[in-house]
mmCIF file of C-alpha atoms in Angstrom:
data_model
loop_
_atom_site.group_PDB
_atom_site.id
_atom_site.type_symbol
_atom_site.label_atom_id
_atom_site.label_comp_id
_atom_site.label_asym_id
_atom_site.label_seq_id
_atom_site.Cartn_x
_atom_site.Cartn_y
_atom_site.Cartn_z
ATOM 1 C CA MET A 386 -3.839 -2.607 17.373
ATOM 2 C CA SER A 387 -3.557 -4.349 14.283
ATOM 3 C CA GLN A 388 -4.393 -7.951 13.569
ATOM 4 C CA GLY A 389 -2.305 -11.229 12.017
ATOM 5 C CA PRO A 390 0.305 -12.135 14.023
ATOM 6 C CA VAL A 391 3.646 -11.016 15.430
ATOM 7 C CA LEU A 392 6.837 -11.437 15.401
ATOM 8 C CA ILE A 393 9.271 -10.638 18.214
ATOM 9 C CA LEU A 394 13.058 -10.427 17.156
ATOM 10 C CA VAL A 395 15.784 -10.721 21.028
ATOM 11 C CA ALA A 396 19.234 -10.434 21.734
ATOM 12 C CA HIS A 397 17.923 -13.102 25.436
ATOM 13 C CA ALA A 398 15.158 -15.403 26.252
ATOM 14 C CA ASP A 399 14.172 -13.910 28.673
ATOM 15 C CA ASP A 400 13.132 -10.400 27.376
ATOM 16 C CA THR A 401 9.982 -10.507 25.703
ATOM 17 C CA GLU A 402 9.268 -11.885 29.095
ATOM 18 C CA PHE A 403 11.187 -8.531 31.324
ATOM 19 C CA PHE A 404 9.870 -6.156 28.609
ATOM 20 C CA ALA A 405 6.992 -6.594 26.304
ATOM 21 C CA GLY A 406 5.494 -10.393 28.337
ATOM 22 C CA GLY A 407 2.201 -8.311 29.508
ATOM 23 C CA THR A 408 0.890 -6.885 26.461
ATOM 24 C CA VAL A 409 2.359 -10.370 23.861
ATOM 25 C CA ALA A 410 -0.206 -11.949 26.682
ATOM 26 C CA ARG A 411 -2.754 -9.752 25.333
ATOM 27 C CA PHE A 412 -1.998 -10.148 21.935
ATOM 28 C CA VAL A 413 -2.174 -13.624 22.186
ATOM 29 C CA ALA A 414 -5.896 -13.293 23.880
ATOM 30 C CA GLU A 415 -7.083 -11.237 20.652
ATOM 31 C CA GLY A 416 -6.160 -14.069 19.119
ATOM 32 C CA ARG A 417 -2.752 -13.377 17.130
ATOM 33 C CA GLU A 418 -0.163 -15.693 16.824
ATOM 34 C CA VAL A 419 3.263 -14.689 18.296
ATOM 35 C CA TYR A 420 6.408 -16.042 17.053
ATOM 36 C CA GLU A 421 9.953 -15.211 19.065
ATOM 37 C CA VAL A 422 13.019 -15.543 17.300
ATOM 38 C CA ILE A 423 16.361 -16.038 20.316
ATOM 39 C CA ALA A 424 19.872 -14.460 19.039
ATOM 40 C CA THR A 425 22.144 -16.040 21.319
ATOM 41 C CA ASN A 426 22.983 -19.514 23.076
ATOM 42 C CA ASN A 427 21.998 -17.292 27.082
ATOM 43 C CA GLU A 428 25.083 -19.245 28.092
ATOM 44 C CA ARG A 429 26.511 -16.309 30.715
ATOM 45 C CA GLY A 430 23.749 -15.543 32.468
ATOM 46 C CA SER A 431 25.006 -16.525 35.444
ATOM 47 C CA PHE A 432 27.646 -16.026 38.169
ATOM 48 C CA GLU A 433 28.893 -18.877 38.519
ATOM 49 C CA LEU A 434 32.189 -19.411 36.574
ATOM 50 C CA ASP A 435 31.705 -23.229 35.422
ATOM 51 C CA ARG A 436 28.252 -23.341 34.088
ATOM 52 C CA GLU A 437 27.947 -21.945 30.889
ATOM 53 C CA THR A 438 26.838 -25.069 29.418
ATOM 54 C CA LEU A 439 24.075 -25.878 31.866
ATOM 55 C CA ILE A 440 22.815 -22.597 31.873
ATOM 56 C CA ALA A 441 22.259 -21.843 27.885
ATOM 57 C CA ASP A 442 21.057 -25.835 27.798
ATOM 58 C CA SER A 443 18.427 -24.593 31.405
ATOM 59 C CA ARG A 444 17.462 -21.365 29.140
ATOM 60 C CA ASP A 445 16.042 -23.108 26.350
ATOM 61 C CA ARG A 446 14.057 -25.514 28.472
ATOM 62 C CA GLU A 447 12.998 -22.025 30.264
ATOM 63 C CA ALA A 448 12.234 -20.032 27.404
ATOM 64 C CA ARG A 449 10.093 -22.968 26.189
ATOM 65 C CA GLU A 450 8.362 -23.023 29.685
ATOM 66 C CA ALA A 451 7.597 -18.783 29.403
ATOM 67 C CA ALA A 452 6.363 -18.979 25.894
ATOM 68 C CA ARG A 453 3.808 -21.984 26.940
ATOM 69 C CA ILE A 454 2.833 -19.988 29.837
ATOM 70 C CA LEU A 455 2.082 -16.461 26.890
ATOM 71 C CA GLY A 456 0.363 -18.546 24.677
ATOM 72 C CA LYS A 457 3.800 -17.743 22.045
ATOM 73 C CA LYS A 458 3.305 -20.164 19.027
ATOM 74 C CA GLU A 459 7.094 -20.926 18.298
ATOM 75 C CA ILE A 460 10.268 -20.155 19.591
ATOM 76 C CA PHE A 461 13.684 -20.401 17.316
ATOM 77 C CA PHE A 462 16.533 -19.528 18.343
ATOM 78 C CA LEU A 463 19.840 -18.678 17.051
ATOM 79 C CA GLY A 464 22.464 -19.881 18.575
ATOM 80 C CA TYR A 465 24.774 -17.025 19.052
ATOM 81 C CA PRO A 466 27.657 -16.559 21.692
ATOM 82 C CA ASP A 467 26.277 -14.698 23.894
ATOM 83 C CA GLY A 468 27.399 -10.922 24.355
ATOM 84 C CA PHE A 469 28.985 -11.040 21.947
ATOM 85 C CA LEU A 470 26.413 -9.645 19.121
ATOM 86 C CA GLY A 471 28.003 -6.778 18.623
ATOM 87 C CA ASP A 472 30.826 -8.272 17.067
ATOM 88 C CA THR A 473 28.907 -9.885 14.776
ATOM 89 C CA PRO A 474 28.945 -8.385 11.099
ATOM 90 C CA LEU A 475 25.460 -6.167 11.762
ATOM 91 C CA ASN A 476 24.268 -7.176 7.547
ATOM 92 C CA GLU A 477 24.412 -10.633 8.544
ATOM 93 C CA ILE A 478 21.822 -10.487 11.803
ATOM 94 C CA ARG A 479 19.855 -8.307 9.985
ATOM 95 C CA GLU A 480 19.921 -11.590 7.064
ATOM 96 C CA LYS A 481 18.806 -13.475 9.019
ATOM 97 C CA PHE A 482 15.574 -11.353 11.188
ATOM 98 C CA MET A 483 14.615 -10.897 7.273
ATOM 99 C CA ARG A 484 13.974 -14.833 6.756
ATOM 100 C CA PHE A 485 11.953 -15.158 9.654
ATOM 101 C CA ILE A 486 10.219 -11.629 8.553
ATOM 102 C CA ARG A 487 9.769 -13.279 5.148
ATOM 103 C CA ARG A 488 8.627 -16.114 6.140
ATOM 104 C CA LEU A 489 6.128 -15.892 8.609
ATOM 105 C CA LYS A 490 4.629 -12.858 7.087
ATOM 106 C CA PRO A 491 4.097 -10.328 10.664
ATOM 107 C CA THR A 492 0.819 -7.110 10.757
ATOM 108 C CA THR A 493 3.517 -6.435 13.714
ATOM 109 C CA VAL A 494 7.138 -6.722 14.732
ATOM 110 C CA MET A 495 8.595 -6.174 18.153
ATOM 111 C CA THR A 496 11.707 -5.958 19.450
ATOM 112 C CA PHE A 497 14.448 -3.339 21.493
ATOM 113 C CA ASP A 498 14.403 0.238 20.836
ATOM 114 C CA PRO A 499 17.756 1.223 18.859
ATOM 115 C CA TRP A 500 17.672 4.943 19.854
ATOM 116 C CA ALA A 501 16.874 4.117 24.233
ATOM 117 C CA PRO A 502 19.733 6.100 26.292
ATOM 118 C CA PHE A 503 21.942 5.135 28.470
ATOM 119 C CA GLU A 504 21.069 0.656 26.993
ATOM 120 C CA PRO A 505 24.614 -0.723 27.981
ATOM 121 C CA HIS A 506 24.317 -4.893 26.544
ATOM 122 C CA PRO A 507 25.556 -4.849 23.314
ATOM 123 C CA ASP A 508 23.253 -7.406 22.145
ATOM 124 C CA HIS A 509 20.739 -5.861 22.743
ATOM 125 C CA ARG A 510 22.134 -2.416 20.466
ATOM 126 C CA ALA A 511 22.256 -5.511 18.173
ATOM 127 C CA VAL A 512 19.381 -6.365 17.929
ATOM 128 C CA ALA A 513 17.173 -3.187 18.182
ATOM 129 C CA PHE A 514 19.599 -2.137 15.065
ATOM 130 C CA ALA A 515 19.397 -5.087 13.253
ATOM 131 C CA ALA A 516 15.622 -6.125 13.472
ATOM 132 C CA MET A 517 15.178 -2.097 12.670
ATOM 133 C CA GLU A 518 16.553 -2.806 9.561
ATOM 134 C CA ALA A 519 15.701 -6.246 8.254
ATOM 135 C CA ALA A 520 11.740 -4.463 9.417
ATOM 136 C CA GLY A 521 12.438 -1.459 7.676
ATOM 137 C CA PHE A 522 14.200 -3.561 4.267
ATOM 138 C CA CYS A 523 12.717 -7.170 3.805
ATOM 139 C CA HIS A 524 9.154 -5.684 1.446
ATOM 140 C CA LEU A 525 11.955 -4.583 -0.767
ATOM 141 C CA PRO A 526 13.558 -7.478 -3.079
ATOM 142 C CA LEU A 527 16.741 -6.517 -4.050
ATOM 143 C CA TYR A 528 17.513 -6.931 -0.275
ATOM 144 C CA HIS A 529 19.033 -10.639 -0.616
ATOM 145 C CA PRO A 530 16.838 -11.445 -3.453
ATOM 146 C CA GLU A 531 18.486 -15.523 -2.759
ATOM 147 C CA HIS A 532 15.675 -14.763 -0.751
ATOM 148 C CA ARG A 533 13.256 -16.139 -3.339
ATOM 149 C CA GLN A 534 14.833 -18.947 -4.018
ATOM 150 C CA GLU A 535 13.223 -20.785 -0.905
ATOM 151 C CA GLY A 536 9.657 -19.639 -1.942
ATOM 152 C CA LEU A 537 10.332 -16.139 0.908
ATOM 153 C CA ALA A 538 8.923 -13.040 -0.746
ATOM 154 C CA PRO A 539 8.633 -9.664 0.534
ATOM 155 C CA HIS A 540 6.862 -8.074 3.169
ATOM 156 C CA LEU A 541 5.614 -4.720 4.291
ATOM 157 C CA VAL A 542 5.858 -5.292 7.859
ATOM 158 C CA PRO A 543 2.780 -2.799 9.270
ATOM 159 C CA GLU A 544 3.716 -1.751 12.171
ATOM 160 C CA LEU A 545 6.708 -2.075 14.659
ATOM 161 C CA TYR A 546 6.800 -1.936 18.441
ATOM 162 C CA TYR A 547 10.061 -0.734 20.387
ATOM 163 C CA PHE A 548 10.544 -1.641 23.946
ATOM 164 C CA ALA A 549 13.818 -0.425 26.670
ATOM 165 C CA LYS A 550 14.785 0.474 30.347
ATOM 166 C CA ARG A 551 13.569 4.069 29.042
ATOM 167 C CA PRO A 552 12.348 4.182 25.098
ATOM 168 C CA ALA A 553 12.405 6.921 23.502
ATOM 169 C CA ASN A 554 9.392 9.081 22.785
ATOM 170 C CA ALA A 555 7.145 6.054 23.730
ATOM 171 C CA ASN A 556 4.189 6.965 22.069
ATOM 172 C CA ARG A 557 1.613 3.416 23.483
ATOM 173 C CA VAL A 558 0.778 2.253 26.958
ATOM 174 C CA VAL A 559 -1.069 -0.984 26.565
ATOM 175 C CA ASP A 560 -2.916 -1.719 29.351
ATOM 176 C CA ILE A 561 -1.701 -4.662 30.671
ATOM 177 C CA THR A 562 -4.250 -5.460 34.101
ATOM 178 C CA PRO A 563 -5.904 -8.447 33.116
ATOM 179 C CA TYR A 564 -2.328 -10.263 32.022
ATOM 180 C CA ILE A 565 -0.010 -9.011 35.082
ATOM 181 C CA GLU A 566 -0.572 -12.503 37.013
ATOM 182 C CA LYS A 567 0.903 -14.150 33.803
ATOM 183 C CA LYS A 568 3.785 -12.001 32.692
ATOM 184 C CA ILE A 569 5.044 -12.669 36.489
ATOM 185 C CA ASP A 570 4.537 -16.678 35.909
ATOM 186 C CA ALA A 571 6.434 -16.540 32.402
ATOM 187 C CA LEU A 572 9.058 -14.083 34.338
ATOM 188 C CA CYS A 573 9.311 -16.755 36.981
ATOM 189 C CA ALA A 574 10.006 -19.642 34.519
ATOM 190 C CA HIS A 575 13.205 -18.284 33.867
ATOM 191 C CA ASP A 576 13.965 -19.960 37.186
ATOM 192 C CA SER A 577 18.200 -19.557 36.199
ATOM 193 C CA GLN A 578 17.971 -15.545 35.786
ATOM 194 C CA MET A 579 15.581 -14.502 38.501
ATOM 195 C CA LYS A 580 17.682 -16.009 40.895
ATOM 196 C CA MET A 581 20.651 -14.628 39.171
ATOM 197 C CA THR A 582 18.323 -10.964 38.916
ATOM 198 C CA LEU A 583 18.440 -11.160 43.187
ATOM 199 C CA ASP A 584 21.958 -12.140 42.828
ATOM 200 C CA ASP A 585 22.848 -8.916 41.073
ATOM 201 C CA ILE A 586 20.641 -6.789 43.421
ATOM 202 C CA ARG A 587 22.451 -8.199 46.341
ATOM 203 C CA LEU A 588 25.955 -6.850 44.475
ATOM 204 C CA SER A 589 24.671 -3.795 43.925
ATOM 205 C CA LEU A 590 23.239 -2.745 47.822
ATOM 206 C CA GLN A 591 26.290 -4.230 48.833
ATOM 207 C CA ALA A 592 28.168 -1.912 46.430
ATOM 208 C CA THR A 593 26.606 0.791 47.939
ATOM 209 C CA GLY A 594 27.138 -0.262 51.719
ATOM 210 C CA ALA A 595 22.993 0.130 51.403
ATOM 211 C CA ASP A 596 21.516 -1.373 54.920
ATOM 212 C CA PRO A 597 22.327 -4.277 55.781
ATOM 213 C CA GLY A 598 18.623 -5.669 57.000
ATOM 214 C CA LEU A 599 18.031 -4.969 53.243
ATOM 215 C CA PHE A 600 19.332 -7.967 52.399
ATOM 216 C CA THR A 601 16.241 -10.406 54.304
ATOM 217 C CA MET A 602 14.621 -10.380 51.474
ATOM 218 C CA LEU A 603 17.200 -11.822 49.130
ATOM 219 C CA ASP A 604 15.909 -14.731 49.145
ATOM 220 C CA ARG A 605 17.472 -16.818 45.896
ATOM 221 C CA ASP A 606 15.256 -19.491 45.893
ATOM 222 C CA ASN A 607 11.895 -17.574 47.418
ATOM 223 C CA TYR A 608 12.597 -14.860 44.388
ATOM 224 C CA ARG A 609 8.930 -14.878 43.571
ATOM 225 C CA PRO A 610 8.034 -11.579 46.240
ATOM 226 C CA VAL A 611 10.768 -9.368 45.294
ATOM 227 C CA LEU A 612 10.027 -9.978 41.571
ATOM 228 C CA GLU A 613 6.219 -9.688 41.738
ATOM 229 C CA MET A 614 6.604 -6.354 44.263
ATOM 230 C CA PHE A 615 9.426 -4.635 41.321
ATOM 231 C CA THR A 616 7.260 -6.080 38.375
ATOM 232 C CA ARG A 617 3.507 -4.970 39.543
ATOM 233 C CA GLY A 618 5.699 -1.718 41.191
ATOM 234 C CA TRP A 619 6.743 -0.989 37.655
ATOM 235 C CA ALA A 620 3.639 -1.678 35.699
ATOM 236 C CA GLN A 621 2.025 0.467 37.843
ATOM 237 C CA LYS A 622 4.093 3.740 36.693
ATOM 238 C CA VAL A 623 3.467 3.051 33.809
ATOM 239 C CA GLY A 624 -0.085 2.776 33.376
ATOM 240 C CA ALA A 625 -0.743 4.956 35.928
ATOM 241 C CA THR A 626 -0.243 7.758 32.708
ATOM 242 C CA LYS A 627 -2.585 6.355 30.915
ATOM 243 C CA GLY A 628 -5.151 5.508 34.447
ATOM 244 C CA TYR A 629 -4.183 1.401 33.729
ATOM 245 C CA GLU A 630 -4.257 -0.546 36.667
ATOM 246 C CA TYR A 631 -0.501 -2.157 35.122
ATOM 247 C CA GLY A 632 0.875 -0.772 31.870
ATOM 248 C CA GLU A 633 3.818 -1.407 29.739
ATOM 249 C CA GLU A 634 5.272 1.287 27.487
ATOM 250 C CA PHE A 635 6.074 1.138 23.618
ATOM 251 C CA ARG A 636 7.195 3.323 20.728
ATOM 252 C CA VAL A 637 4.750 2.306 17.976
ATOM 253 C CA GLU A 638 6.240 2.774 14.671
ATOM 254 C CA GLY A 639 3.569 2.466 11.292
ATOM 255 C CA ALA A 640 4.019 2.217 7.991
ATOM 256 C CA MET A 641 1.113 5.051 7.856
ATOM 257 C CA ASP A 642 3.569 7.415 9.846
ATOM 258 C CA LEU A 643 6.103 9.229 7.739
ATOM 259 C CA ILE A 644 2.511 9.630 5.165
ATOM 260 C CA ARG A 645 0.158 10.975 7.793
ATOM 261 C CA GLU A 646 2.718 13.678 8.641
ATOM 262 C CA ILE A 647 2.967 14.908 4.989
ATOM 263 C CA MET A 648 -0.020 15.161 4.158
ATOM 264 C CA GLY A 649 -0.656 16.720 7.861
#
C-alpha cells in the first residue's frame, strides 16, 4: 500500500462505509490523512415522499459522525441533486474532482469501479467515470489550466482503489479484521439509511413471497443485529479468499502497472 493522503470520491454519504469502511479505518490507523468528497445532497434516501429536506440535512450530520468514527480528516459536499448525476455533464463533475485532487495531492484515490457489472445506480456510474478520468488526467497541465491561477498544480495519482458490489477483476483484499467493529459503528451512524435498508429488505421479501417469519428480525428501530449479520457475513466471505477473518476487496491500479506490463 502507498503512504500519503487518501481521497475518496463517492456519490452518497454512506457509500464509503458500505464498500470501504474497514479499509479507511486501517489507512487512518497507519497514519494516513483521509478526505472524502460526496457528490450529491442525499435527499432521496427515504420511502417517505415528504422528507427530502429532512433527509438531506440528517444525512449530512450522519456523514460527519461516520467520518469522526473512522477518523477521516475532512469531508466535502458538492450538493448535486440525488439520483440525477447521470444528467450532469461528465466533464463538469470531472473538473470538480480534478480540483480536489490537485488541491489535496492524494497518493491514493478511492472510488466506484466504472467497469463493475450490474451497477444499477446512475449516480454511482457517473461518479465512477468522472473520478477515473479526473485521476487519469489531473497531471496533464492543459486539462483545466485555469486551476494554476488558484495555485493548483498538476498532480499524478500513483494508485487507485476501485470498489463495487462486484468489482471487475478484483486484485486486492484488504485485511480489515481489527477494524470490523469500526466499520459497523460507522454504518450505524447513517441512521436514516440503515432504517431505509431494512425497509428495502422487507419490501424485497414481500415481493418474493418469503416466509413471514423472516420479518420478525426486521425491526427498523433496532437494525444493528441485521446490519451486523450482513456486514460480517460479506466481509467473512471476502476475507476467506486470502485467509483473513474479515476483508474488503478492490481492483487496485497503479501508475507503474502499464510500465511493468510493457517491460515484462
